[in-house]
CSV table of C-alpha atoms and ligand atoms in Angstrom, one decimal:
chain,number,residue,atom,x,y,z
A,1,MET,CA,22.8,-3.3,-6.7
A,2,HIS,CA,22.5,-5.8,-9.5
A,3,THR,CA,20.4,-8.5,-7.9
A,4,SER,CA,19.2,-11.2,-10.2
A,5,LEU,CA,15.6,-10.2,-9.9
A,6,ALA,CA,16.5,-6.6,-10.8
A,7,LYS,CA,18.4,-7.8,-13.9
A,8,GLU,CA,15.5,-10.1,-14.9
A,9,LEU,CA,13.1,-7.2,-14.7
A,10,GLY,CA,15.4,-4.7,-16.4
A,11,LEU,CA,15.8,-2.4,-13.4
A,12,GLU,CA,18.7,-0.2,-12.6
A,13,PHE,CA,17.9,-0.3,-8.9
A,14,PRO,CA,16.0,-3.1,-7.0
A,15,VAL,CA,13.5,-0.5,-5.7
A,16,PHE,CA,9.8,-1.4,-6.0
A,17,ALA,CA,7.5,1.4,-5.2
A,18,PHE,CA,4.0,0.8,-4.1
A,19,THR,CA,1.8,3.8,-4.7
A,20,HIS,CA,-1.8,4.8,-5.5
A,21,CYS,CA,-0.5,7.8,-7.5
A,22,ARG,CA,0.3,7.4,-11.2
A,23,ASP,CA,2.8,10.2,-11.2
A,24,VAL,CA,4.9,8.5,-8.5
A,25,ALA,CA,4.7,5.1,-10.2
A,26,ALA,CA,5.9,6.6,-13.5
A,27,ALA,CA,8.6,8.7,-11.9
A,28,VAL,CA,10.0,5.6,-10.1
A,29,SER,CA,10.0,3.5,-13.3
A,30,LYS,CA,11.7,6.4,-15.1
A,31,ALA,CA,14.4,6.7,-12.4
A,32,GLY,CA,15.3,3.0,-12.8
A,33,GLY,CA,13.1,1.3,-10.2
A,34,LEU,CA,9.7,-0.4,-10.6
A,35,GLY,CA,6.6,1.7,-10.0
A,36,VAL,CA,3.6,-0.4,-8.8
A,37,LEU,CA,0.2,1.2,-9.0
A,38,GLY,CA,-2.3,0.1,-6.3
A,39,VAL,CA,-5.5,-0.4,-8.1
A,40,ALA,CA,-7.8,-0.8,-5.0
A,41,GLY,CA,-10.2,2.0,-4.9
A,42,HIS,CA,-9.7,3.0,-8.6
A,43,SER,CA,-12.9,2.8,-10.8
A,44,ARG,CA,-12.4,0.5,-13.8
A,45,LYS,CA,-12.8,3.4,-16.3
A,46,ASN,CA,-10.4,5.6,-14.4
A,47,LEU,CA,-7.9,2.7,-14.2
A,48,GLU,CA,-7.8,2.3,-18.0
A,49,THR,CA,-6.9,6.0,-18.3
A,50,GLU,CA,-4.2,5.7,-15.5
A,51,LEU,CA,-2.5,2.7,-17.0
A,52,ASP,CA,-2.5,4.2,-20.5
A,53,TRP,CA,-1.0,7.4,-19.1
A,54,ILE,CA,1.8,5.5,-17.2
A,55,GLU,CA,2.7,3.5,-20.3
A,56,LYS,CA,2.9,6.6,-22.4
A,57,GLU,CA,5.0,8.4,-19.8
A,58,ILE,CA,7.5,5.6,-19.1
A,59,GLY,CA,8.1,4.3,-22.7
A,60,ASP,CA,9.7,0.9,-22.5
A,61,LYS,CA,10.5,1.0,-18.8
A,62,PRO,CA,8.7,-1.7,-16.7
A,63,TYR,CA,5.9,-1.1,-14.2
A,64,GLY,CA,3.5,-3.2,-12.1
A,65,VAL,CA,0.1,-3.2,-10.5
A,66,ASP,CA,-1.2,-4.4,-7.1
A,67,LEU,CA,-4.6,-5.4,-5.8
A,68,LEU,CA,-6.3,-6.5,-2.6
A,69,LEU,CA,-7.2,-10.2,-2.7
A,70,PRO,CA,-8.1,-11.0,0.9
A,71,SER,CA,-8.6,-14.7,1.7
A,72,LYS,CA,-10.9,-13.8,4.6
A,73,PHE,CA,-13.6,-11.1,4.7
A,74,ALA,CA,-17.3,-10.7,5.7
A,75,GLY,CA,-19.2,-12.9,3.3
A,76,SER,CA,-16.1,-14.7,1.9
A,77,ASP,CA,-17.8,-18.1,2.4
A,78,ARG,CA,-20.4,-17.1,-0.3
A,79,GLY,CA,-18.1,-15.0,-2.6
A,80,GLY,CA,-19.1,-11.7,-1.1
A,81,PHE,CA,-22.1,-9.6,-0.2
A,82,SER,CA,-24.1,-7.3,-2.5
A,83,GLY,CA,-24.3,-3.6,-1.5
A,84,GLU,CA,-27.8,-4.1,0.0
A,85,GLU,CA,-26.6,-7.1,2.0
A,86,MET,CA,-23.7,-5.1,3.4
A,87,ASP,CA,-26.0,-2.2,4.3
A,88,ALA,CA,-28.3,-4.6,6.2
A,89,ARG,CA,-25.3,-5.8,8.2
A,90,ILE,CA,-24.1,-2.4,9.4
A,91,PRO,CA,-25.6,-1.8,12.8
A,92,ALA,CA,-27.4,1.5,13.4
A,93,GLY,CA,-25.2,2.2,16.4
A,94,HIS,CA,-22.1,2.3,14.2
A,95,ARG,CA,-23.8,4.7,11.8
A,96,ASP,CA,-24.8,6.9,14.8
A,97,PHE,CA,-21.2,6.8,16.1
A,98,VAL,CA,-19.8,8.0,12.8
A,99,ASP,CA,-22.5,10.8,12.4
A,100,ARG,CA,-21.8,11.9,16.0
A,101,LEU,CA,-18.0,12.0,15.5
A,102,LEU,CA,-18.3,14.2,12.4
A,103,ALA,CA,-20.9,16.4,14.1
A,104,GLU,CA,-18.6,16.9,17.1
A,105,HIS,CA,-15.9,18.0,14.8
A,106,ASP,CA,-18.2,20.3,12.7
A,107,VAL,CA,-17.5,18.5,9.5
A,108,PRO,CA,-19.8,19.9,6.8
A,109,PRO,CA,-22.0,17.5,4.8
A,110,LEU,CA,-21.1,16.6,1.2
A,111,PRO,CA,-22.6,18.7,-1.6
A,112,ALA,CA,-25.1,16.7,-3.7
A,113,ASP,CA,-22.7,16.4,-6.7
A,114,ALA,CA,-19.7,15.3,-4.7
A,115,ASN,CA,-17.7,12.2,-5.7
A,116,VAL,CA,-17.1,9.6,-3.1
A,117,ALA,CA,-14.2,7.2,-3.7
A,118,SER,CA,-15.2,4.0,-5.3
A,119,GLU,CA,-15.7,1.0,-3.1
A,120,ILE,CA,-13.0,-1.6,-2.5
A,121,SER,CA,-13.9,-4.9,-4.3
A,122,VAL,CA,-12.7,-7.9,-2.4
A,123,GLY,CA,-13.7,-11.4,-3.7
A,124,TYR,CA,-11.6,-13.2,-6.4
A,125,GLU,CA,-14.6,-13.6,-8.8
A,126,GLN,CA,-15.7,-10.0,-8.2
A,127,GLN,CA,-12.3,-8.9,-9.4
A,128,ARG,CA,-11.8,-11.4,-12.2
A,129,ASP,CA,-12.8,-9.0,-15.0
A,130,LEU,CA,-10.6,-6.3,-13.6
A,131,ILE,CA,-7.6,-8.7,-13.3
A,132,GLU,CA,-8.1,-9.8,-16.9
A,133,GLN,CA,-8.2,-6.1,-17.9
A,134,LEU,CA,-4.9,-5.6,-16.1
A,135,PHE,CA,-3.2,-8.4,-18.1
A,136,GLU,CA,-4.2,-6.6,-21.3
A,137,HIS,CA,-1.7,-3.8,-20.3
A,138,ARG,CA,2.1,-3.9,-20.6
A,139,ILE,CA,2.6,-4.8,-16.9
A,140,SER,CA,5.8,-6.6,-15.7
A,141,LEU,CA,4.4,-7.5,-12.3
A,142,ILE,CA,1.1,-8.0,-10.6
A,143,ALA,CA,0.9,-8.3,-6.8
A,144,SER,CA,-1.7,-9.6,-4.4
A,145,ALA,CA,-2.2,-8.3,-0.9
A,146,LEU,CA,-4.0,-9.9,2.0
A,147,GLY,CA,-4.2,-13.4,0.5
A,148,PRO,CA,-2.6,-15.7,-2.1
A,149,PRO,CA,-3.5,-15.1,-5.8
A,150,PRO,CA,-6.0,-17.6,-7.3
A,151,PRO,CA,-4.7,-20.3,-9.7
A,152,TRP,CA,-6.1,-18.6,-12.8
A,153,MET,CA,-4.2,-15.4,-11.9
A,154,ILE,CA,-1.0,-17.4,-11.7
A,155,GLU,CA,-1.8,-19.1,-15.0
A,156,GLN,CA,-2.4,-15.7,-16.7
A,157,GLY,CA,0.8,-14.4,-15.3
A,158,ARG,CA,2.7,-17.3,-16.8
A,159,ALA,CA,0.9,-16.9,-20.2
A,160,HIS,CA,1.6,-13.1,-20.3
A,161,GLY,CA,5.2,-13.3,-19.0
A,162,VAL,CA,4.2,-11.2,-15.9
A,163,LYS,CA,5.7,-11.9,-12.5
A,164,VAL,CA,3.1,-12.6,-9.8
A,165,ALA,CA,4.0,-11.4,-6.3
A,166,ALA,CA,2.2,-11.6,-3.0
A,167,LEU,CA,2.6,-9.8,0.3
A,168,ALA,CA,3.4,-11.9,3.4
A,169,GLY,CA,3.4,-10.8,7.1
A,170,THR,CA,4.4,-14.3,8.4
A,171,VAL,CA,6.4,-17.3,7.2
A,172,GLU,CA,3.1,-19.2,7.0
A,173,HIS,CA,1.7,-16.6,4.6
A,174,ALA,CA,4.9,-16.8,2.5
A,175,ARG,CA,4.7,-20.6,2.3
A,176,ARG,CA,1.1,-20.4,1.3
A,177,HIS,CA,1.9,-17.9,-1.5
A,178,VAL,CA,4.7,-20.1,-2.8
A,179,GLU,CA,2.4,-23.2,-2.8
A,180,ALA,CA,-0.1,-21.1,-4.8
A,181,GLY,CA,2.8,-20.6,-7.4
A,182,VAL,CA,3.9,-16.9,-6.9
A,183,ASP,CA,7.2,-15.8,-8.5
A,184,ILE,CA,8.1,-13.3,-5.8
A,185,VAL,CA,7.3,-12.9,-2.1
A,186,VAL,CA,7.1,-9.5,-0.5
A,187,ALA,CA,8.0,-9.9,3.2
A,188,GLN,CA,6.3,-7.0,4.9
A,189,GLY,CA,7.1,-6.2,8.5
A,190,TYR,CA,5.1,-4.7,11.3
A,191,GLU,CA,6.5,-1.1,10.9
A,192,ALA,CA,5.0,-0.8,7.4
A,193,GLY,CA,2.2,1.5,6.4
A,194,GLY,CA,-1.1,0.0,5.3
A,195,HIS,CA,-2.3,-3.5,6.3
A,196,THR,CA,0.3,-5.1,8.4
A,197,GLY,CA,1.0,-8.0,10.8
A,198,THR,CA,2.9,-8.0,14.0
A,199,ILE,CA,6.4,-9.3,13.1
A,200,SER,CA,9.2,-6.8,12.5
A,201,THR,CA,11.0,-6.5,9.2
A,202,LEU,CA,14.4,-7.4,10.7
A,203,VAL,CA,13.0,-10.7,12.0
A,204,LEU,CA,10.6,-11.5,9.2
A,205,VAL,CA,12.8,-11.0,6.1
A,206,PRO,CA,15.5,-13.6,6.8
A,207,GLU,CA,12.9,-16.1,8.1
A,208,VAL,CA,11.0,-15.8,4.8
A,209,VAL,CA,14.1,-15.8,2.7
A,210,ASP,CA,15.2,-19.1,4.3
A,211,ALA,CA,11.6,-20.6,4.2
A,212,VAL,CA,10.9,-20.0,0.5
A,213,ALA,CA,14.4,-20.2,-1.2
A,214,PRO,CA,15.0,-20.1,-4.1
A,215,VAL,CA,11.9,-17.9,-4.6
A,216,PRO,CA,13.1,-14.3,-4.5
A,217,VAL,CA,12.0,-12.1,-1.6
A,218,LEU,CA,11.6,-8.3,-1.4
A,219,ALA,CA,11.8,-6.6,1.9
A,220,ALA,CA,9.1,-4.2,2.9
A,221,GLY,CA,8.3,-2.2,6.0
A,222,GLY,CA,10.3,0.7,7.5
A,223,ILE,CA,12.6,1.1,4.5
A,224,GLY,CA,13.2,4.8,3.6
A,225,ASN,CA,16.9,5.3,3.1
A,226,GLY,CA,20.0,3.7,1.6
A,227,ARG,CA,21.2,2.2,4.9
A,228,GLN,CA,17.9,0.4,5.3
A,229,LEU,CA,18.1,-0.7,1.7
A,230,THR,CA,21.6,-2.2,2.2
A,231,ALA,CA,20.4,-3.9,5.4
A,232,ALA,CA,17.5,-5.5,3.4
A,233,LEU,CA,20.0,-6.9,0.9
A,234,ALA,CA,22.1,-8.1,3.8
A,235,LEU,CA,19.1,-10.0,5.1
A,236,GLY,CA,18.9,-11.9,1.8
A,237,ALA,CA,16.3,-9.8,0.0
A,238,GLN,CA,16.6,-9.3,-3.7
A,239,GLY,CA,15.3,-5.7,-3.4
A,240,ILE,CA,13.0,-3.4,-1.4
A,241,TRP,CA,9.3,-2.7,-1.7
A,242,CYS,CA,8.4,0.7,-0.2
A,243,GLY,CA,5.2,2.6,0.3
A,244,SER,CA,5.5,5.4,2.9
A,245,VAL,CA,8.6,7.1,1.5
A,246,TRP,CA,6.7,8.3,-1.6
A,247,LEU,CA,3.8,9.9,0.3
A,248,THR,CA,5.7,13.1,0.9
A,249,ALA,CA,7.3,13.2,-2.6
A,250,GLU,CA,6.7,16.3,-4.8
A,251,GLU,CA,4.7,14.1,-7.2
A,252,ALA,CA,2.5,12.5,-4.6
A,253,GLU,CA,-1.2,13.4,-4.5
A,254,THR,CA,-1.4,13.0,-0.7
A,255,HIS,CA,-3.9,15.4,0.8
A,256,PRO,CA,-2.0,18.6,1.6
A,257,VAL,CA,-3.2,18.6,5.2
A,258,VAL,CA,-2.1,15.0,5.7
A,259,LYS,CA,1.2,15.6,3.9
A,260,GLU,CA,2.0,18.4,6.3
A,261,LYS,CA,1.1,16.2,9.2
A,262,PHE,CA,3.5,13.5,7.8
A,263,LEU,CA,6.3,16.0,7.6
A,264,ARG,CA,5.9,16.9,11.2
A,265,ALA,CA,5.2,13.4,12.6
A,266,GLY,CA,7.6,11.3,14.6
A,267,SER,CA,8.1,7.5,14.2
A,268,GLY,CA,5.9,6.9,17.2
A,269,ASP,CA,2.9,8.8,15.7
A,270,THR,CA,1.3,5.8,13.9
A,271,VAL,CA,-1.1,3.2,15.1
A,272,ARG,CA,-2.4,-0.1,13.7
A,273,SER,CA,-6.1,0.4,13.5
A,274,ARG,CA,-9.1,-1.3,11.9
A,275,SER,CA,-11.0,1.9,11.6
A,276,LEU,CA,-10.6,2.5,7.9
A,277,THR,CA,-10.7,-0.9,6.3
A,278,GLY,CA,-11.8,-3.4,8.9
A,279,LYS,CA,-8.4,-5.1,9.0
A,280,PRO,CA,-5.4,-3.8,11.0
A,281,ALA,CA,-3.7,-1.1,8.9
A,282,ARG,CA,-0.9,1.2,10.1
A,283,GLN,CA,-1.8,4.8,9.7
A,284,LEU,CA,-1.2,8.2,11.2
A,285,ARG,CA,-2.7,8.6,14.6
A,286,SER,CA,-5.4,11.4,14.6
A,287,ALA,CA,-8.7,12.3,16.3
A,288,TRP,CA,-10.2,9.7,13.9
A,289,THR,CA,-8.1,6.7,15.2
A,290,ASP,CA,-8.3,8.0,18.8
A,291,ALA,CA,-12.1,8.0,18.6
A,292,TRP,CA,-12.3,4.5,17.4
A,293,ASP,CA,-9.7,3.3,20.0
A,294,ASP,CA,-11.8,4.7,22.8
A,295,PRO,CA,-13.1,1.8,25.0
A,296,GLY,CA,-16.6,3.2,24.8
A,297,SER,CA,-16.7,3.2,21.0
A,298,PRO,CA,-18.0,0.4,18.8
A,299,GLU,CA,-15.6,-2.2,17.5
A,300,PRO,CA,-14.8,-1.5,13.8
A,301,LEU,CA,-16.7,-3.9,11.5
A,302,PRO,CA,-14.9,-6.5,9.4
A,303,MET,CA,-13.8,-5.8,5.8
A,304,PRO,CA,-15.6,-4.8,3.6
A,305,LEU,CA,-18.4,-3.5,5.9
A,306,GLN,CA,-16.1,-0.9,7.7
A,307,PRO,CA,-14.9,0.8,4.5
A,308,ARG,CA,-18.5,1.0,3.3
A,309,LEU,CA,-19.5,2.5,6.7
A,310,VAL,CA,-16.8,5.2,6.7
A,311,ARG,CA,-16.6,5.9,3.0
A,312,GLU,CA,-18.8,9.0,3.0
A,313,ALA,CA,-17.4,10.3,6.3
A,314,GLN,CA,-13.8,10.0,4.9
A,315,ALA,CA,-14.9,11.9,1.8
A,316,ARG,CA,-16.4,14.7,4.0
A,317,ILE,CA,-13.2,14.9,6.0
A,318,GLN,CA,-10.9,15.1,3.0
A,319,ARG,CA,-13.0,17.6,1.2
A,320,THR,CA,-13.0,20.1,4.1
A,321,ALA,CA,-9.7,19.4,6.0
A,322,HIS,CA,-8.0,22.4,4.4
A,323,ASN,CA,-10.4,25.0,5.9
A,324,HIS,CA,-12.2,23.3,8.8
A,325,ALA,CA,-10.2,22.7,12.0
A,326,GLY,CA,-12.3,19.7,13.1
A,327,ALA,CA,-11.9,17.9,9.8
A,328,ALA,CA,-8.2,18.6,9.9
A,329,GLN,CA,-8.0,17.0,13.3
A,330,LEU,CA,-9.7,13.9,12.0
A,331,ALA,CA,-7.7,13.7,8.8
A,332,ASN,CA,-5.2,10.9,8.5
A,333,TYR,CA,-4.0,8.2,6.0
A,334,PHE,CA,-2.0,5.0,5.9
A,335,VAL,CA,1.7,5.5,6.7
A,336,GLY,CA,4.4,3.5,8.3
A,337,GLN,CA,6.9,4.2,11.2
A,338,ILE,CA,9.4,5.6,8.7
A,339,VAL,CA,7.1,8.7,8.7
A,340,GLY,CA,9.5,10.0,11.4
A,341,SER,CA,12.2,10.3,8.8
A,342,LEU,CA,10.1,12.1,6.2
A,343,ASP,CA,11.0,15.7,7.0
A,344,HIS,CA,11.2,17.3,3.5
A,345,VAL,CA,9.3,17.2,0.3
A,346,LYS,CA,11.6,15.8,-2.4
A,347,SER,CA,11.2,14.6,-5.9
A,348,VAL,CA,11.0,10.9,-6.6
A,349,ARG,CA,14.3,11.2,-8.5
A,350,THR,CA,16.0,12.7,-5.5
A,351,VAL,CA,14.7,9.9,-3.2
A,352,MET,CA,16.0,7.3,-5.7
A,353,GLU,CA,19.4,9.1,-6.0
A,354,GLU,CA,19.7,9.2,-2.2
A,355,PHE,CA,19.0,5.5,-2.0
A,356,ALA,CA,21.8,4.9,-4.5
A,357,THR,CA,24.4,7.2,-2.9
A,358,GLU,CA,23.7,6.1,0.6
A,359,TYR,CA,23.9,2.4,-0.5
A,360,ALA,CA,27.3,3.1,-2.0
A,361,ASP,CA,28.5,4.9,1.2
A,362,THR,CA,27.3,2.1,3.4
A,363,MET,CA,29.0,-0.6,1.3
A,364,GLU,CA,32.2,1.4,1.5
A,365,ARG,CA,31.9,1.6,5.3
A,366,LEU,CA,31.2,-2.1,5.5
A,367,ASP,CA,34.2,-2.8,3.3
A,368,ALA,CA,36.3,-0.6,5.7
A,369,ILE,CA,35.0,-2.6,8.6
A,370,ALA,CA,35.8,-5.9,6.9
A,371,ALA,CA,39.4,-4.6,6.2
A,372,GLY,CA,39.8,-3.4,9.8
A,373,GLU,CA,40.0,0.2,8.6
A,374,ASP,CA,36.8,1.7,10.1
A,375,ASP,CA,38.5,4.7,11.8
B,401,LIG,C1,-0.8,4.7,1.7
B,401,LIG,C2,-0.5,3.2,1.7
B,401,LIG,C3,-1.5,2.4,1.0
B,401,LIG,C4,-1.2,1.0,0.9
B,401,LIG,N1,-2.1,0.2,0.2
B,401,LIG,C5,-1.7,-1.0,-0.1
B,401,LIG,C6,-2.5,-1.8,-1.1
B,401,LIG,O1,-3.6,-1.4,-1.5
B,401,LIG,N2,-2.0,-3.0,-1.4
B,401,LIG,C7,-0.8,-3.5,-1.0
B,401,LIG,O2,-0.3,-4.5,-1.4
B,401,LIG,N3,-0.1,-2.8,-0.1
B,401,LIG,C8,-0.5,-1.6,0.3
B,401,LIG,N4,0.3,-0.9,1.2
B,401,LIG,C9,1.5,-1.5,1.7
B,401,LIG,C10,2.7,-1.3,0.7
B,401,LIG,O3,2.5,-2.1,-0.4
B,401,LIG,C11,4.0,-1.6,1.4
B,401,LIG,O4,4.1,-3.0,1.7
B,401,LIG,C12,4.4,-0.8,2.6
B,401,LIG,O5,4.1,0.5,2.4
B,401,LIG,C13,5.8,-1.0,3.0
B,401,LIG,O6,6.2,-0.4,4.2
B,401,LIG,P1,6.6,1.2,4.3
B,401,LIG,O7,5.2,1.8,4.4
B,401,LIG,O8,7.3,1.2,5.6
B,401,LIG,O9,7.4,1.5,3.1
B,401,LIG,C14,0.0,0.5,1.4
B,401,LIG,C15,0.9,1.3,2.1
B,401,LIG,C16,0.7,2.7,2.2
B,401,LIG,C17,1.7,3.5,2.9
């Protein structure tokens, strides 16, 4: 599995792991892949602690970071809205709907001292300080989701010797990213967890590989085992970029109720829904997504108004899902169709070893097919 990109980054395996959990990121880097910490939703102070911790944990192994840089969002024409401006744009009917949904499920209110997850920042300029802070760390890769990175981010990447990547759900996105100057395109198909488009990985990856050559492409979406990894390399990718497969790992901080739901879920139990972030994101189907999908319910608001609307409700659900049946019914999280194959809790190291052994077995089988000895 010695792709040129893996060699350049000093990886044993071309496995790139997107995660919001520092333990998973560190474990992947230690096992020979590249852990990529999603910084969206981390407070700046907390982030400093997380990155310092990862660096101490992994020694001289490489790691990366990822952030949301959407090109389109409510208020993008003026660089974003203030908190007050956002509040003024959230209709009372939407607030009533969320209150009613939680009341119908008997979800207790938050205690006065409860922490609510920090808000997602969106605009380029709103995140400039944060991005500059990221470049002060020993990162090997920085990735941009939902839009191309701004020119100053590309310049800083060059100056610091950090690879800049961007996620693409269509060939057009991929071309735009390459025009912006990215070093790596992550072609992410419909089956992926989180924000996703409508084109499947099997169709998208070779299209993007052909469109952006010689820029290296990573395949994302629906990859959770060594056969899928081998298929991704066969499609022309230089490696894989996975998110869902880590959510049921021993090291993952996934909410225990949601982890249990993931372990039981089938590959048909996810939906693309705008109900958490305002943009279509694949997640586990639950009473929460069903309620928003009901034809009588309000349409989710655009990003970043929807996350602001549901932030407190989500904190209430997560805080009480372990001992309130209604909150447990509503609880969900981003996950891709590969959730159907996540049946056991395993360590990150085991997942990495299984990728490697199944890759070797698959290559052996393909060699046997090529030699006419596949009996
Ligand atoms: C829980 C979760 C959160 C995600 N959040 C982000 C994010 O903040 N930024 C990003 O670039 N991708 C995000 N993604 C998408 C991943 O980077 C990756 O492309 C995707 O998980 C690949 O498909 P898979 O889920 O089938 O492995 C997220 C995915 C999951 C499962």
